[in-house]
């Protein structure tokens, strides 16, 4: 299959050699800028805090999926975007951290007793927090200094938390949506499929 797609994606692979990583960061922040614009324009509905919270969480999930799709895309389609994997991971962490911060500061307003009660009693919040606590060290060590300090083997082992954190984020999405809606279930299925494809040789 890879041989079939090699000539198809060859121009894309050549283009990635010329496109710097900062372009990915810039493009990745556009949804955030657009959301801020919608906020000040009063286009986020009657409960803008909830709208911001949900949009940030969904953007974070999209970037998580993009990050774990890079290896299968290279193995199966000969599409090499490995250069941008770190940037995509950092953007995912940015949106997920902003999602959590919106819930803590704007929604719950730092009422810590209520926050701890929600984390302990509401499974979807427990799972979401567990996913965040796994994603945070991955984001903090997504730099060359951390690779040198930890060593390549320890660094790779740490970043295997991705295989747990991303499905948990999808489960959080499934549980937070009222009723059994297809979109979260589709994202969960996509994530599990991509993780399975990563194991193919």
N, CA and C atoms as an extended XYZ file, in Angstrom:
603
Properties=species:S:1:pos:R:3:atomname:S:1:resname:S:1:resid:I:1 pbc="F F F"
N         0.829       -1.198        0.000 N   UNK     1
C         0.000        0.000        0.000 CA  UNK     1
C         0.870        1.258        0.000 C   UNK     1
N         1.953        1.228        0.779 N   UNK     2
C         2.827        2.392        0.851 CA  UNK     2
C         3.426        2.707       -0.511 C   UNK     2
N         3.799        1.659       -1.270 N   UNK     3
C         4.372        1.887       -2.595 CA  UNK     3
C         3.364        2.551       -3.521 C   UNK     3
N         2.097        2.196       -3.374 N   UNK     4
C         1.060        2.781       -4.216 CA  UNK     4
C         0.901        4.270       -3.947 C   UNK     4
N         0.956        4.677       -2.658 N   UNK     5
C         0.719        6.067       -2.296 CA  UNK     5
C         1.977        6.929       -2.358 C   UNK     5
N         3.153        6.324       -2.488 N   UNK     6
C         4.393        7.103       -2.501 CA  UNK     6
C         4.391        8.200       -3.557 C   UNK     6
N         4.078        7.897       -4.827 N   UNK     7
C         4.056        8.990       -5.820 CA  UNK     7
C         2.937        9.990       -5.583 C   UNK     7
N         1.852        9.568       -4.907 N   UNK     8
C         0.730       10.462       -4.653 CA  UNK     8
C         1.122       11.560       -3.673 C   UNK     8
N         1.811       11.167       -2.603 N   UNK     9
C         2.149       12.118       -1.552 CA  UNK     9
C         3.574       12.656       -1.668 C   UNK     9
N         4.285       12.274       -2.708 N   UNK    10
C         5.648       12.774       -2.894 CA  UNK    10
C         5.702       14.303       -2.931 C   UNK    10
N         4.812       14.985       -3.669 N   UNK    11
C         4.853       16.455       -3.654 CA  UNK    11
C         4.614       17.045       -2.267 C   UNK    11
N         3.718       16.399       -1.491 N   UNK    12
C         3.447       16.890       -0.138 CA  UNK    12
C         4.680       16.732        0.734 C   UNK    12
N         5.343       15.589        0.633 N   UNK    13
C         6.545       15.348        1.429 CA  UNK    13
C         7.654       16.327        1.060 C   UNK    13
N         7.736       16.673       -0.214 N   UNK    14
C         8.727       17.668       -0.627 CA  UNK    14
C         8.384       19.043       -0.073 C   UNK    14
N         7.090       19.360       -0.048 N   UNK    15
C         6.675       20.668        0.463 CA  UNK    15
C         6.963       20.801        1.950 C   UNK    15
N         6.817       19.701        2.699 N   UNK    16
C         7.046       19.779        4.146 CA  UNK    16
C         8.508       20.121        4.465 C   UNK    16
N         9.405       19.810        3.556 N   UNK    17
C        10.810       20.170        3.797 CA  UNK    17
C        11.015       21.678        3.749 C   UNK    17
N        10.116       22.373        3.043 N   UNK    18
C        10.266       23.826        2.897 CA  UNK    18
C         9.394       24.610        3.877 C   UNK    18
N         8.332       23.983        4.397 N   UNK    19
C         7.422       24.687        5.298 CA  UNK    19
C         7.935       24.559        6.725 C   UNK    19
N         8.276       25.672        7.379 N   UNK    20
C         8.822       25.589        8.738 CA  UNK    20
C         7.751       25.219        9.759 C   UNK    20
N         8.204       24.786       10.915 N   UNK    21
C         7.279       24.322       11.952 CA  UNK    21
C         6.424       25.452       12.505 C   UNK    21
N         6.951       26.673       12.525 N   UNK    22
C         6.188       27.780       13.107 CA  UNK    22
C         4.889       28.031       12.348 C   UNK    22
N         4.841       27.623       11.091 N   UNK    23
C         3.608       27.778       10.321 CA  UNK    23
C         2.501       26.923       10.933 C   UNK    23
N         2.849       25.727       11.406 N   UNK    24
C         1.864       24.842       12.043 CA  UNK    24
C         1.334       25.474       13.320 C   UNK    24
N         2.241       26.072       14.112 N   UNK    25
C         1.793       26.753       15.324 CA  UNK    25
C         0.833       27.891       14.981 C   UNK    25
N         1.176       28.653       13.957 N   UNK    26
C         0.340       29.782       13.558 CA  UNK    26
C        -1.037       29.313       13.099 C   UNK    26
N        -1.064       28.312       12.234 N   UNK    27
C        -2.343       27.784       11.747 CA  UNK    27
C        -3.142       27.147       12.888 C   UNK    27
N        -2.416       26.488       13.782 N   UNK    28
C        -3.088       25.807       14.889 CA  UNK    28
C        -3.755       26.751       15.873 C   UNK    28
N        -3.287       27.991       15.937 N   UNK    29
C        -3.874       28.969       16.853 CA  UNK    29
C        -5.040       29.730       16.238 C   UNK    29
N        -5.257       29.562       14.943 N   UNK    30
C        -6.350       30.276       14.287 CA  UNK    30
C        -7.723       29.956       14.879 C   UNK    30
N        -8.018       28.665       15.207 N   UNK    31
C        -9.323       28.403       15.839 CA  UNK    31
C        -9.503       29.153       17.154 C   UNK    31
N        -8.421       29.304       17.911 N   UNK    32
C        -8.503       30.030       19.174 CA  UNK    32
C        -8.805       31.502       18.921 C   UNK    32
N        -8.111       32.075       17.938 N   UNK    33
C        -8.342       33.481       17.595 CA  UNK    33
C        -9.779       33.681       17.114 C   UNK    33
N       -10.267       32.757       16.285 N   UNK    34
C       -11.628       32.850       15.782 CA  UNK    34
C       -12.647       32.753       16.920 C   UNK    34
N       -12.380       31.911       17.898 N   UNK    35
C       -13.282       31.756       19.033 CA  UNK    35
C       -13.317       33.028       19.868 C   UNK    35
N       -12.160       33.660       20.067 N   UNK    36
C       -12.115       34.931       20.801 CA  UNK    36
C       -12.907       35.999       20.051 C   UNK    36
N       -12.763       36.014       18.730 N   UNK    37
C       -13.529       36.960       17.911 CA  UNK    37
C       -15.030       36.725       18.084 C   UNK    37
N       -15.441       35.460       18.075 N   UNK    38
C       -16.857       35.142       18.273 CA  UNK    38
C       -17.347       35.590       19.651 C   UNK    38
N       -16.470       35.446       20.657 N   UNK    39
C       -16.839       35.841       22.021 CA  UNK    39
C       -17.151       37.326       22.089 C   UNK    39
N       -16.255       38.154       21.548 N   UNK    40
C       -16.455       39.600       21.622 CA  UNK    40
C       -17.566       40.073       20.699 C   UNK    40
N       -17.890       39.261       19.701 N   UNK    41
C       -19.002       39.605       18.816 CA  UNK    41
C       -20.335       39.089       19.341 C   UNK    41
N       -20.309       38.397       20.484 N   UNK    42
C       -21.531       37.882       21.067 CA  UNK    42
C       -22.163       36.761       20.267 C   UNK    42
N       -21.330       35.932       19.637 N   UNK    43
C       -21.825       34.882       18.754 CA  UNK    43
C       -21.724       33.481       19.372 C   UNK    43
N       -21.519       33.404       20.671 N   UNK    44
C       -21.341       32.107       21.321 CA  UNK    44
C       -22.571       31.662       22.113 C   UNK    44
N       -23.703       32.273       21.840 N   UNK    45
C       -24.943       31.818       22.449 CA  UNK    45
C       -25.185       32.399       23.827 C   UNK    45
N       -26.181       31.822       24.495 N   UNK    46
C       -26.607       32.353       25.795 CA  UNK    46
C       -25.649       31.975       26.919 C   UNK    46
N       -24.837       30.947       26.717 N   UNK    47
C       -23.867       30.516       27.729 CA  UNK    47
C       -22.486       30.433       27.085 C   UNK    47
N       -21.839       31.592       26.897 N   UNK    48
C       -20.545       31.599       26.195 CA  UNK    48
C       -19.447       30.808       26.911 C   UNK    48
N       -19.514       30.744       28.242 N   UNK    49
C       -18.483       29.998       28.979 CA  UNK    49
C       -18.535       28.524       28.610 C   UNK    49
N       -19.736       27.944       28.590 N   UNK    50
C       -19.881       26.546       28.214 CA  UNK    50
C       -19.453       26.335       26.763 C   UNK    50
N       -19.807       27.280       25.899 N   UNK    51
C       -19.437       27.164       24.490 CA  UNK    51
C       -17.921       27.163       24.331 C   UNK    51
N       -17.247       28.076       25.028 N   UNK    52
C       -15.780       28.134       24.972 CA  UNK    52
C       -15.176       26.847       25.511 C   UNK    52
N       -15.692       26.402       26.644 N   UNK    53
C       -15.178       25.185       27.284 CA  UNK    53
C       -15.273       23.985       26.342 C   UNK    53
N       -16.411       23.816       25.701 N   UNK    54
C       -16.611       22.674       24.808 CA  UNK    54
C       -15.776       22.801       23.537 C   UNK    54
N       -15.715       23.995       22.966 N   UNK    55
C       -14.934       24.174       21.740 CA  UNK    55
C       -13.453       23.915       21.986 C   UNK    55
N       -12.933       24.422       23.090 N   UNK    56
C       -11.517       24.189       23.405 CA  UNK    56
C       -11.234       22.698       23.578 C   UNK    56
N       -12.134       21.996       24.255 N   UNK    57
C       -11.953       20.561       24.434 CA  UNK    57
C       -11.967       19.823       23.111 C   UNK    57
N       -12.878       20.202       22.218 N   UNK    58
C       -12.955       19.536       20.921 CA  UNK    58
C       -11.722       19.827       20.074 C   UNK    58
N       -11.253       21.071       20.083 N   UNK    59
C       -10.024       21.391       19.344 CA  UNK    59
C        -8.849       20.570       19.872 C   UNK    59
N        -8.774       20.439       21.208 N   UNK    60
C        -7.708       19.625       21.788 CA  UNK    60
C        -7.772       18.188       21.310 C   UNK    60
N        -8.990       17.639       21.242 N   UNK    61
C        -9.156       16.268       20.765 CA  UNK    61
C        -8.746       16.146       19.306 C   UNK    61
N        -9.111       17.122       18.486 N   UNK    62
C        -8.746       17.084       17.070 CA  UNK    62
C        -7.226       17.017       16.895 C   UNK    62
N        -6.505       17.823       17.669 N   UNK    63
C        -5.046       17.821       17.551 CA  UNK    63
C        -4.446       16.530       18.108 C   UNK    63
N        -5.048       15.965       19.148 N   UNK    64
C        -4.577       14.672       19.650 CA  UNK    64
C        -4.705       13.601       18.572 C   UNK    64
N        -5.845       13.593       17.890 N   UNK    65
C        -6.058       12.621       16.817 CA  UNK    65
C        -5.055       12.849       15.691 C   UNK    65
N        -4.832       14.112       15.339 N   UNK    66
C        -3.854       14.410       14.282 CA  UNK    66
C        -2.467       13.907       14.669 C   UNK    66
N        -2.128       14.052       15.952 N   UNK    67
C        -0.806       13.610       16.398 CA  UNK    67
C        -0.611       12.108       16.296 C   UNK    67
N        -1.625       11.331       16.691 N   UNK    68
C        -1.453        9.873       16.638 CA  UNK    68
C        -1.677        9.328       15.232 C   UNK    68
N        -2.176       10.169       14.330 N   UNK    69
C        -2.374        9.728       12.938 CA  UNK    69
C        -1.100        9.823       12.109 C   UNK    69
N        -0.094       10.510       12.617 N   UNK    70
C         1.109       10.753       11.817 CA  UNK    70
C         1.864        9.469       11.519 C   UNK    70
N         2.035        8.608       12.522 N   UNK    71
C         2.770        7.358       12.284 CA  UNK    71
C         2.030        6.427       11.328 C   UNK    71
N         0.719        6.172       11.510 N   UNK    72
C         0.010        5.351       10.519 CA  UNK    72
C         0.046        5.943        9.115 C   UNK    72
N        -0.033        7.264        9.013 N   UNK    73
C         0.015        7.907        7.690 CA  UNK    73
C         1.359        7.664        7.017 C   UNK    73
N         2.416        7.657        7.819 N   UNK    74
C         3.743        7.407        7.236 CA  UNK    74
C         3.901        5.944        6.864 C   UNK    74
N         3.394        5.037        7.712 N   UNK    75
C         3.555        3.603        7.449 CA  UNK    75
C         2.719        3.139        6.263 C   UNK    75
N         1.478        3.607        6.205 N   UNK    76
C         0.537        3.073        5.220 CA  UNK    76
C         0.445        3.902        3.950 C   UNK    76
N         0.600        5.225        4.091 N   UNK    77
C         0.386        6.113        2.949 CA  UNK    77
C         1.660        6.773        2.440 C   UNK    77
N         2.775        6.545        3.108 N   UNK    78
C         4.039        7.195        2.749 CA  UNK    78
C         3.924        8.712        2.850 C   UNK    78
N         3.030        9.190        3.735 N   UNK    79
C         2.880       10.624        3.983 CA  UNK    79
C         3.689       10.965        5.225 C   UNK    79
N         4.756       11.704        5.042 N   UNK    80
C         5.696       11.959        6.131 CA  UNK    80
C         5.493       13.356        6.711 C   UNK    80
N         4.774       13.404        7.832 N   UNK    81
C         4.544       14.664        8.553 CA  UNK    81
C         5.199       14.635        9.929 C   UNK    81
N         6.172       13.754       10.095 N   UNK    82
C         6.802       13.563       11.397 CA  UNK    82
C         7.430       14.855       11.911 C   UNK    82
N         7.834       15.717       10.976 N   UNK    83
C         8.455       16.993       11.329 CA  UNK    83
C         7.530       17.852       12.187 C   UNK    83
N         6.228       17.671       12.013 N   UNK    84
C         5.267       18.532       12.681 CA  UNK    84
C         4.598       17.873       13.887 C   UNK    84
N         5.018       16.673       14.236 N   UNK    85
C         4.346       15.955       15.315 CA  UNK    85
C         4.479       16.676       16.648 C   UNK    85
N         5.650       17.207       16.931 N   UNK    86
C         5.837       17.908       18.198 CA  UNK    86
C         4.941       19.144       18.275 C   UNK    86
N         4.883       19.904       17.197 N   UNK    87
C         4.051       21.111       17.184 CA  UNK    87
C         2.586       20.757       17.379 C   UNK    87
N         2.136       19.696       16.732 N   UNK    88
C         0.745       19.273       16.868 CA  UNK    88
C         0.460       18.835       18.301 C   UNK    88
N         1.405       18.132       18.915 N   UNK    89
C         1.232       17.715       20.300 CA  UNK    89
C         1.175       18.891       21.255 C   UNK    89
N         2.017       19.889       21.026 N   UNK    90
C         2.009       21.084       21.879 CA  UNK    90
C         0.696       21.843       21.721 C   UNK    90
N         0.200       21.938       20.493 N   UNK    91
C        -1.083       22.605       20.268 CA  UNK    91
C        -2.218       21.851       20.964 C   UNK    91
N        -2.169       20.522       20.908 N   UNK    92
C        -3.180       19.731       21.613 CA  UNK    92
C        -3.152       20.036       23.104 C   UNK    92
N        -1.962       20.074       23.676 N   UNK    93
C        -1.829       20.362       25.109 CA  UNK    93
C        -2.313       21.773       25.429 C   UNK    93
N        -2.047       22.713       24.531 N   UNK    94
C        -2.501       24.093       24.741 CA  UNK    94
C        -4.024       24.158       24.831 C   UNK    94
N        -4.705       23.536       23.879 N   UNK    95
C        -6.163       23.594       23.874 CA  UNK    95
C        -6.765       22.834       25.054 C   UNK    95
N        -6.163       21.717       25.417 N   UNK    96
C        -6.693       20.945       26.538 CA  UNK    96
C        -6.475       21.689       27.858 C   UNK    96
N        -5.318       22.330       28.002 N   UNK    97
C        -5.066       23.130       29.200 CA  UNK    97
C        -6.024       24.311       29.270 C   UNK    97
N        -6.268       24.950       28.129 N   UNK    98
C        -7.220       26.062       28.091 CA  UNK    98
C        -8.635       25.580       28.409 C   UNK    98
N        -8.966       24.381       27.938 N   UNK    99
C       -10.267       23.767       28.239 CA  UNK    99
C       -10.430       23.577       29.745 C   UNK    99
N        -9.391       23.032       30.378 N   UNK   100
C        -9.431       22.822       31.825 CA  UNK   100
C        -9.474       24.146       32.569 C   UNK   100
N        -8.664       25.114       32.126 N   UNK   101
C        -8.620       26.416       32.796 CA  UNK   101
C        -9.971       27.123       32.707 C   UNK   101
N       -10.651       26.973       31.581 N   UNK   102
C       -11.981       27.576       31.432 CA  UNK   102
C       -12.953       26.980       32.442 C   UNK   102
N       -12.889       25.664       32.610 N   UNK   103
C       -13.766       25.011       33.583 CA  UNK   103
C       -13.434       25.459       35.007 C   UNK   103
N       -12.144       25.517       35.335 N   UNK   104
C       -11.738       25.857       36.700 CA  UNK   104
C       -12.032       27.310       37.039 C   UNK   104
N       -11.692       28.221       36.117 N   UNK   105
C       -11.739       29.656       36.433 CA  UNK   105
C       -13.090       30.276       36.101 C   UNK   105
N       -13.584       30.023       34.886 N   UNK   106
C       -14.793       30.708       34.443 CA  UNK   106
C       -16.071       29.966       34.824 C   UNK   106
N       -16.011       28.636       34.795 N   UNK   107
C       -17.214       27.853       35.086 CA  UNK   107
C       -17.381       27.646       36.591 C   UNK   107
N       -16.404       26.998       37.216 N   UNK   108
C       -16.494       26.696       38.655 CA  UNK   108
C       -16.000       27.867       39.507 C   UNK   108
N       -15.244       28.795       38.894 N   UNK   109
C       -14.733       29.991       39.578 CA  UNK   109
C       -13.864       29.654       40.782 C   UNK   109
N       -13.028       28.630       40.585 N   UNK   110
C       -12.019       28.233       41.579 CA  UNK   110
C       -12.613       27.886       42.945 C   UNK   110
N       -13.819       27.366       42.946 N   UNK   111
C       -14.402       26.857       44.203 CA  UNK   111
C       -13.850       25.455       44.410 C   UNK   111
N       -12.736       25.378       45.140 N   UNK   112
C       -11.954       24.147       45.178 CA  UNK   112
C       -12.704       22.980       45.809 C   UNK   112
N       -13.540       23.253       46.784 N   UNK   113
C       -14.332       22.176       47.367 CA  UNK   113
C       -15.238       21.530       46.337 C   UNK   113
N       -15.878       22.361       45.528 N   UNK   114
C       -16.748       21.849       44.480 CA  UNK   114
C       -15.942       21.141       43.397 C   UNK   114
N       -14.760       21.672       43.106 N   UNK   115
C       -13.902       21.067       42.081 CA  UNK   115
C       -13.498       19.654       42.484 C   UNK   115
N       -13.003       19.502       43.734 N   UNK   116
C       -12.574       18.183       44.184 CA  UNK   116
C       -13.746       17.216       44.265 C   UNK   116
N       -14.902       17.726       44.669 N   UNK   117
C       -16.085       16.864       44.721 CA  UNK   117
C       -16.466       16.367       43.330 C   UNK   117
N       -16.387       17.260       42.331 N   UNK   118
C       -16.707       16.867       40.956 CA  UNK   118
C       -15.713       15.839       40.432 C   UNK   118
N       -14.431       16.043       40.727 N   UNK   119
C       -13.409       15.111       40.245 CA  UNK   119
C       -13.626       13.722       40.826 C   UNK   119
N       -14.029       13.667       42.101 N   UNK   120
C       -14.191       12.379       42.774 CA  UNK   120
C       -15.520       11.700       42.457 C   UNK   120
N       -16.560       12.493       42.208 N   UNK   121
C       -17.901       11.921       42.084 CA  UNK   121
C       -18.388       11.790       40.655 C   UNK   121
N       -17.851       12.576       39.740 N   UNK   122
C       -18.332       12.544       38.359 CA  UNK   122
C       -17.302       11.826       37.485 C   UNK   122
N       -17.626       10.630       37.007 N   UNK   123
C       -16.640        9.835       36.266 CA  UNK   123
C       -16.067       10.538       35.039 C   UNK   123
N       -16.901       11.303       34.313 N   UNK   124
C       -16.379       11.940       33.102 CA  UNK   124
C       -15.333       13.004       33.434 C   UNK   124
N       -15.480       13.653       34.610 N   UNK   125
C       -14.462       14.613       35.036 CA  UNK   125
C       -13.226       13.877       35.534 C   UNK   125
N       -13.415       12.776       36.244 N   UNK   126
C       -12.280       11.970       36.714 CA  UNK   126
C       -11.436       11.497       35.531 C   UNK   126
N       -12.095       10.985       34.504 N   UNK   127
C       -11.387       10.482       33.321 CA  UNK   127
C       -10.714       11.629       32.579 C   UNK   127
N       -11.417       12.749       32.439 N   UNK   128
C       -10.817       13.903       31.768 CA  UNK   128
C        -9.592       14.413       32.498 C   UNK   128
N        -9.657       14.463       33.822 N   UNK   129
C        -8.513       14.922       34.603 CA  UNK   129
C        -7.346       13.952       34.497 C   UNK   129
N        -7.645       12.651       34.491 N   UNK   130
C        -6.582       11.653       34.338 CA  UNK   130
C        -5.879       11.825       32.989 C   UNK   130
N        -6.652       12.067       31.946 N   UNK   131
C        -6.069       12.288       30.624 CA  UNK   131
C        -5.175       13.524       30.630 C   UNK   131
N        -5.654       14.603       31.246 N   UNK   132
C        -4.861       15.834       31.310 CA  UNK   132
C        -3.551       15.618       32.048 C   UNK   132
N        -3.605       14.894       33.173 N   UNK   133
C        -2.395       14.681       33.970 CA  UNK   133
C        -1.369       13.825       33.229 C   UNK   133
N        -1.830       13.043       32.246 N   UNK   134
C        -0.890       12.294       31.407 CA  UNK   134
C        -0.357       13.151       30.272 C   UNK   134
N        -1.189       14.040       29.750 N   UNK   135
C        -0.781       14.880       28.629 CA  UNK   135
C         0.192       15.969       29.079 C   UNK   135
N         0.013       16.481       30.291 N   UNK   136
C         0.844       17.582       30.778 CA  UNK   136
C         2.338       17.268       30.756 C   UNK   136
N         2.800       16.132       31.322 N   UNK   137
C         4.242       15.861       31.251 CA  UNK   137
C         4.736       15.641       29.830 C   UNK   137
N         3.878       15.179       28.946 N   UNK   138
C         4.283       15.015       27.554 CA  UNK   138
C         4.552       16.373       26.920 C   UNK   138
N         3.687       17.337       27.217 N   UNK   139
C         3.883       18.680       26.676 CA  UNK   139
C         5.131       19.334       27.263 C   UNK   139
N         5.338       19.163       28.573 N   UNK   140
C         6.485       19.793       29.233 CA  UNK   140
C         7.811       19.207       28.776 C   UNK   140
N         7.803       17.964       28.292 N   UNK   141
C         9.051       17.331       27.840 CA  UNK   141
C         9.168       17.292       26.319 C   UNK   141
N         8.314       18.051       25.630 N   UNK   142
C         8.383       18.077       24.162 CA  UNK   142
C         9.403       19.108       23.695 C   UNK   142
N        10.626       18.898       24.108 N   UNK   143
C        11.726       19.787       23.703 CA  UNK   143
C        13.022       18.991       23.720 C   UNK   143
N        14.005       19.502       23.018 N   UNK   144
C        15.277       18.783       22.881 CA  UNK   144
C        16.008       18.650       24.214 C   UNK   144
N        15.871       19.655       25.084 N   UNK   145
C        16.545       19.589       26.389 CA  UNK   145
C        16.036       18.401       27.192 C   UNK   145
N        14.744       18.175       27.186 N   UNK   146
C        14.176       17.045       27.924 CA  UNK   146
C        14.641       15.715       27.359 C   UNK   146
N        14.764       15.639       26.039 N   UNK   147
C        15.265       14.406       25.421 CA  UNK   147
C        16.678       14.117       25.902 C   UNK   147
N        17.505       15.169       25.976 N   UNK   148
C        18.895       14.979       26.435 CA  UNK   148
C        18.944       14.628       27.916 C   UNK   148
N        18.093       15.270       28.725 N   UNK   149
C        18.106       15.021       30.163 CA  UNK   149
C        17.595       13.621       30.499 C   UNK   149
N        16.509       13.216       29.860 N   UNK   150
C        15.912       11.907       30.151 CA  UNK   150
C        16.619       10.772       29.439 C   UNK   150
N        17.192       11.087       28.284 N   UNK   151
C        17.738       10.028       27.438 CA  UNK   151
C        16.648        9.528       26.506 C   UNK   151
N        17.014        9.092       25.302 N   UNK   152
C        16.011        8.694       24.304 CA  UNK   152
C        15.072        7.586       24.773 C   UNK   152
N        15.598        6.601       25.507 N   UNK   153
C        14.771        5.467       25.910 CA  UNK   153
C        13.719        5.906       26.927 C   UNK   153
N        14.131        6.618       27.995 N   UNK   154
C        13.185        7.076       29.006 CA  UNK   154
C        12.183        8.050       28.407 C   UNK   154
N        12.664        8.902       27.491 N   UNK   155
C        11.767        9.873       26.871 CA  UNK   155
C        10.691        9.168       26.053 C   UNK   155
N        11.083        8.162       25.277 N   UNK   156
C        10.097        7.419       24.483 CA  UNK   156
C         9.121        6.659       25.377 C   UNK   156
N         9.634        6.082       26.461 N   UNK   157
C         8.752        5.359       27.376 CA  UNK   157
C         7.737        6.300       28.026 C   UNK   157
N         8.185        7.499       28.398 N   UNK   158
C         7.267        8.480       28.974 CA  UNK   158
C         6.179        8.848       27.982 C   UNK   158
N         6.566        9.027       26.737 N   UNK   159
C         5.604        9.484       25.733 CA  UNK   159
C         4.681        8.360       25.258 C   UNK   159
N         4.885        7.163       25.756 N   UNK   160
C         3.903        6.106       25.488 CA  UNK   160
C         2.614        6.333       26.266 C   UNK   160
N         2.633        7.289       27.209 N   UNK   161
C         1.404        7.675       27.887 CA  UNK   161
C         0.361        8.177       26.896 C   UNK   161
N         0.820        8.597       25.731 N   UNK   162
C        -0.103        9.046       24.688 CA  UNK   162
C        -1.147        7.982       24.382 C   UNK   162
N        -0.715        6.704       24.393 N   UNK   163
C        -1.610        5.611       24.023 CA  UNK   163
C        -2.739        5.420       25.039 C   UNK   163
N        -2.553        5.962       26.244 N   UNK   164
C        -3.593        5.900       27.270 CA  UNK   164
C        -4.356        7.216       27.323 C   UNK   164
N        -3.624        8.324       27.264 N   UNK   165
C        -4.236        9.642       27.438 CA  UNK   165
C        -5.232        9.969       26.338 C   UNK   165
N        -4.907        9.628       25.090 N   UNK   166
C        -5.789       10.003       23.982 CA  UNK   166
C        -7.109        9.230       24.019 C   UNK   166
N        -7.102        7.897       24.202 N   UNK   167
C        -8.399        7.213       24.342 CA  UNK   167
C        -9.209        7.714       25.534 C   UNK   167
N        -8.541        8.047       26.638 N   UNK   168
C        -9.273        8.587       27.786 CA  UNK   168
C        -9.942        9.913       27.449 C   UNK   168
N        -9.246       10.746       26.661 N   UNK   169
C        -9.839       12.014       26.240 CA  UNK   169
C       -11.091       11.764       25.411 C   UNK   169
N       -11.042       10.745       24.553 N   UNK   170
C       -12.215       10.412       23.738 CA  UNK   170
C       -13.357        9.884       24.592 C   UNK   170
N       -13.032        9.065       25.596 N   UNK   171
C       -14.063        8.558       26.505 CA  UNK   171
C       -14.696        9.719       27.282 C   UNK   171
N       -13.877       10.665       27.692 N   UNK   172
C       -14.380       11.880       28.360 CA  UNK   172
C       -15.380       12.598       27.458 C   UNK   172
N       -15.063       12.697       26.170 N   UNK   173
C       -15.956       13.344       25.211 CA  UNK   173
C       -17.268       12.570       25.079 C   UNK   173
N       -17.165       11.254       25.016 N   UNK   174
C       -18.371       10.422       24.904 CA  UNK   174
C       -19.287       10.626       26.116 C   UNK   174
N       -18.683       10.688       27.288 N   UNK   175
C       -19.477       10.761       28.515 CA  UNK   175
C       -20.042       12.155       28.774 C   UNK   175
N       -19.357       13.178       28.279 N   UNK   176
C       -19.789       14.550       28.587 CA  UNK   176
C       -20.953       14.978       27.709 C   UNK   176
N       -21.114       14.329       26.559 N   UNK   177
C       -22.210       14.661       25.652 CA  UNK   177
C       -23.465       13.949       26.129 C   UNK   177
N       -24.558       14.689       26.184 N   UNK   178
C       -25.813       14.113       26.668 CA  UNK   178
C       -26.376       13.134       25.641 C   UNK   178
N       -26.692       11.941       26.092 N   UNK   179
C       -27.233       10.927       25.195 CA  UNK   179
C       -26.135       10.276       24.381 C   UNK   179
N       -26.492        9.245       23.661 N   UNK   180
C       -25.540        8.518       22.830 CA  UNK   180
C       -25.530        9.125       21.433 C   UNK   180
N       -24.720       10.176       21.291 N   UNK   181
C       -24.621       10.852       20.012 CA  UNK   181
C       -23.493       10.239       19.192 C   UNK   181
N       -23.618       10.236       17.860 N   UNK   182
C       -22.644        9.505       17.036 CA  UNK   182
C       -21.256       10.140       16.983 C   UNK   182
N       -21.163       11.473       17.016 N   UNK   183
C       -19.860       12.119       16.812 CA  UNK   183
C       -18.804       11.659       17.814 C   UNK   183
N       -19.059       11.711       19.133 N   UNK   184
C       -18.028       11.254       20.074 CA  UNK   184
C       -17.663        9.793       19.880 C   UNK   184
N       -18.649        8.956       19.570 N   UNK   185
C       -18.378        7.532       19.362 CA  UNK   185
C       -17.520        7.318       18.127 C   UNK   185
N       -17.749        8.120       17.087 N   UNK   186
C       -16.930        8.017       15.874 CA  UNK   186
C       -15.486        8.396       16.180 C   UNK   186
N       -15.298        9.484       16.953 N   UNK   187
C       -13.935        9.884       17.311 CA  UNK   187
C       -13.244        8.808       18.145 C   UNK   187
N       -13.978        8.188       19.058 N   UNK   188
C       -13.389        7.109       19.853 CA  UNK   188
C       -12.985        5.947       18.952 C   UNK   188
N       -13.834        5.589       17.999 N   UNK   189
C       -13.511        4.501       17.074 CA  UNK   189
C       -12.302        4.848       16.212 C   UNK   189
N       -12.221        6.098       15.761 N   UNK   190
C       -11.074        6.537       14.950 CA  UNK   190
C        -9.789        6.428       15.752 C   UNK   190
N        -9.834        6.874       17.006 N   UNK   191
C        -8.637        6.833       17.850 CA  UNK   191
C        -8.178        5.398       18.088 C   UNK   191
N        -9.099        4.524       18.422 N   UNK   192
C        -8.735        3.126       18.652 CA  UNK   192
C        -8.181        2.488       17.377 C   UNK   192
N        -8.745        2.845       16.238 N   UNK   193
C        -8.254        2.311       14.961 CA  UNK   193
C        -6.845        2.807       14.671 C   UNK   193
N        -6.592        4.086       14.922 N   UNK   194
C        -5.261        4.641       14.676 CA  UNK   194
C        -4.220        4.009       15.598 C   UNK   194
N        -4.593        3.789       16.855 N   UNK   195
C        -3.656        3.150       17.777 CA  UNK   195
C        -3.362        1.715       17.350 C   UNK   195
N        -4.360        1.038       16.812 N   UNK   196
C        -4.144       -0.312       16.293 CA  UNK   196
C        -3.238       -0.275       15.073 C   UNK   196
N        -3.451        0.689       14.193 N   UNK   197
C        -2.626        0.812       12.990 CA  UNK   197
C        -1.169        1.133       13.333 C   UNK   197
N        -0.959        1.840       14.433 N   UNK   198
C         0.414        2.156       14.863 CA  UNK   198
C         1.206        0.888       15.151 C   UNK   198
N         0.490       -0.201       15.538 N   UNK   199
C         1.176       -1.428       15.900 CA  UNK   199
C         1.485       -2.286       14.687 C   UNK   199
N         0.896       -1.956       13.534 N   UNK   200
C         1.145       -2.741       12.321 CA  UNK   200
C         2.555       -2.492       11.829 C   UNK   200
N         3.165       -3.520       11.309 N   UNK   201
C         4.508       -3.401       10.761 CA  UNK   201
C         4.463       -3.707        9.272 C   UNK   201
